[in-house]
XYZ file of C-alpha atoms in Angstrom:
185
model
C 117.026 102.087 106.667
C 119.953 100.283 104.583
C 119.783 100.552 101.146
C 121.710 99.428 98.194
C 122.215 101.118 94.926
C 121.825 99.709 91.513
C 125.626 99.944 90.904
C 126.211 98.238 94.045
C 123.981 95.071 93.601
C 125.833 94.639 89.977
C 129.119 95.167 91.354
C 128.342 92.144 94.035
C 126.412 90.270 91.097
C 129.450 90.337 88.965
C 131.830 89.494 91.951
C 130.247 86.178 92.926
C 129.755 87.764 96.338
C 125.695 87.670 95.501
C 123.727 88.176 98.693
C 120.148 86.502 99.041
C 117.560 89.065 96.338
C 114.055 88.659 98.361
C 111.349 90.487 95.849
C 108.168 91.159 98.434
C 105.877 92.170 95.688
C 102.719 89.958 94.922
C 103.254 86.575 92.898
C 101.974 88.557 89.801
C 104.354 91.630 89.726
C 107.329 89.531 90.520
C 105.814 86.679 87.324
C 105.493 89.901 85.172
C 109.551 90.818 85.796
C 112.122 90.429 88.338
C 115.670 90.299 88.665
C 117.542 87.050 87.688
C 118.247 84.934 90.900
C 116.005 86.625 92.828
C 113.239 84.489 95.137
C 109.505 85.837 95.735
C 108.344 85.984 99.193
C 105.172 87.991 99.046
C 105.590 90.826 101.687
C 101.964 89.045 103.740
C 103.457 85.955 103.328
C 106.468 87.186 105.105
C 104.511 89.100 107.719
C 102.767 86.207 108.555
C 105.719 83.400 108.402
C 108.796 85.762 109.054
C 110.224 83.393 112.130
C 110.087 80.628 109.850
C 111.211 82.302 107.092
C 114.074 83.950 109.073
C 116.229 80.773 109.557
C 115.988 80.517 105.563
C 117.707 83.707 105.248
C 121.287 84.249 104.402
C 123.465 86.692 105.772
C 123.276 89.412 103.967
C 119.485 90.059 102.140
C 118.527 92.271 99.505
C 115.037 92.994 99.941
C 113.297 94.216 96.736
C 109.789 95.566 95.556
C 108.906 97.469 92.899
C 109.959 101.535 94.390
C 111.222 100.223 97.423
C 108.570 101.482 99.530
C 106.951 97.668 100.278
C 110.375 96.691 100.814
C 111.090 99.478 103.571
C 108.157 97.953 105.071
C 109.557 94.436 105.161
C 112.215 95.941 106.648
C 110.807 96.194 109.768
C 108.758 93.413 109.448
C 111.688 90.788 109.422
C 113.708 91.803 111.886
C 117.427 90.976 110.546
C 120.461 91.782 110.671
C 122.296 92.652 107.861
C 118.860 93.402 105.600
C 119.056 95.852 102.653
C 116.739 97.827 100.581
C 117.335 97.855 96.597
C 117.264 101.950 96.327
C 114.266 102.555 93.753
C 113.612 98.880 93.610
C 112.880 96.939 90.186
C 111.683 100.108 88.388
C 114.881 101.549 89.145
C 116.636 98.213 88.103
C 114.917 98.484 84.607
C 115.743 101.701 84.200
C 119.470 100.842 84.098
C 119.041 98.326 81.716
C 119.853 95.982 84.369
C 118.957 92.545 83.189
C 115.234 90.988 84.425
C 113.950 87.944 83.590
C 110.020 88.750 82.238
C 106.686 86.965 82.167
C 103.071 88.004 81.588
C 102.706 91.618 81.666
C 100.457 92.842 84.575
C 99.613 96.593 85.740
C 101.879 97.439 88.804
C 99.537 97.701 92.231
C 100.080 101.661 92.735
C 98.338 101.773 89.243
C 95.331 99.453 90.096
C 94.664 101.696 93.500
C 94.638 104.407 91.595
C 92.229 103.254 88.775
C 90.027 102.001 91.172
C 90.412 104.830 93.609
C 89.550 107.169 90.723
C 86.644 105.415 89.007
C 85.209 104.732 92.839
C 85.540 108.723 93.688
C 83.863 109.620 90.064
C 81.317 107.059 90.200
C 80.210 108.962 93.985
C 80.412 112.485 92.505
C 78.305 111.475 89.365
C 75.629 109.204 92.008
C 76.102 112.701 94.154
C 73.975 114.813 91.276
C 71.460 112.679 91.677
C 71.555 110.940 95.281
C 73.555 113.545 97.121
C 74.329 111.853 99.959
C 76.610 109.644 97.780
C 79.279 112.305 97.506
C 80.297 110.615 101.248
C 81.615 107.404 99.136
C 83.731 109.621 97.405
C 85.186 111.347 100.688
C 85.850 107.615 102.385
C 87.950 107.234 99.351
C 89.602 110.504 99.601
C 90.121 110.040 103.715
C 91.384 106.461 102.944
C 93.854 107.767 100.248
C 95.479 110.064 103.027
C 95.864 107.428 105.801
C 97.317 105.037 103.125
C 99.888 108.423 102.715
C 100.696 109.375 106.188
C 100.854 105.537 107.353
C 102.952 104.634 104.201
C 100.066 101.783 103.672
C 97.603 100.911 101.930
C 94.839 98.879 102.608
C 93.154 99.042 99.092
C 96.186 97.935 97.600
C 96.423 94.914 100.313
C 92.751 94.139 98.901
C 93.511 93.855 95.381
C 96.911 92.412 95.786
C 94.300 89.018 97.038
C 92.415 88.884 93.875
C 93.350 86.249 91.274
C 94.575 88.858 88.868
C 97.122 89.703 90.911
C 97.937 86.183 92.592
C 99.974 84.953 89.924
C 101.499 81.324 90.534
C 100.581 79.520 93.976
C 103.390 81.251 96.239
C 103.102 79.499 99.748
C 105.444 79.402 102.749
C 106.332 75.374 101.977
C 107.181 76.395 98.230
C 109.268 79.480 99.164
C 111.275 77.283 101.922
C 111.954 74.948 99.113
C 113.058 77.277 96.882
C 115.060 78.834 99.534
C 117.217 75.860 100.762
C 117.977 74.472 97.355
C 120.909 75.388 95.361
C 120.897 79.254 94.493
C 120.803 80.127 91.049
């Protein structure tokens, strides 16, 4: 995997030699704060339109999530040439005091999984004193929580990144084609 360092990015930033920022997160995380200049192209909207999206693409693509873990994934998932990873992705950016442009503050995925995760697992051991079979819920959860580990996935947090909470503003393949031919920022 390519990656590029915080120090890097604001070295090209400050250059005028910009390459294309593509945040994968959902809608939501990318409303609550992202990096000036950058365009959102939800990581299943990519899976699911990357041909069309690849002709949209410059040259050389910074692809950006919130760790960099989703954005490893669209790594693969694109298939270009010349694709990056931000190293420790918009957290990391923050950290530096690296300028973002905010919105509406909204808890980060990672944080909903494990909230619901938790309550789901406590909820089963709790039902378990009294129904014991329902201590089973409780290990799906756990099973599920080490597949979404050794695959680097995560299907919970696929499920909640649908819900309207987390939607933000409409993101579609038309508006991010728009937004991706018109003039950069």
């Amino acid at each position: 995997m390519t990656t590029l360092d915080i120090p890097a990015l604001q070295h090209l930033l400050a250059t005028g030699h910009a390459p294309r920022l593509i945040d994968v997160r959902t809608p939501a995380e990318f409303e609550t704060a992202h990096i000036p200049g950058s365009y959102n192209v939800p990581l299943d909207l990519l899976r699911e339109h990357r041909d069309e999206l690849r002709d949209h693409f410059d040259e050389h693509v910074v692809l950006v999530c919130r760790s960099g873990q989703r954005a490893a994934q669209a790594l693969t998932i694109a298939g270009l040439p010349n694709l990056r990873v931000l190293t420790g992705g918009i957290a990391a950016w923050q950290a530096a005091h690296a300028p973002v442009v905010t919105g509406t503050p909204r808890w980060e995925l990672d944080r909903q999984v494990r909230l619901v995760a938790g309550s789901i697992v406590l909820l089963a051991v709790l039902a378990s004193t009294l129904v014991e079979p329902a201590k089973w819920v409780a290990a799906f959860v756990g099973a599920g929580l080490a597949v979404a580990a050794l695959t680097n996935t995560c299907a919970m947090g696929m499920m909640l990144a649908k819900l309207p909470y987390n939607r933000g503003p409409r993101t579609d393949l038309d508006r991010v084609v728009t937004a991706l031919t018109g003039d950069r920022p």
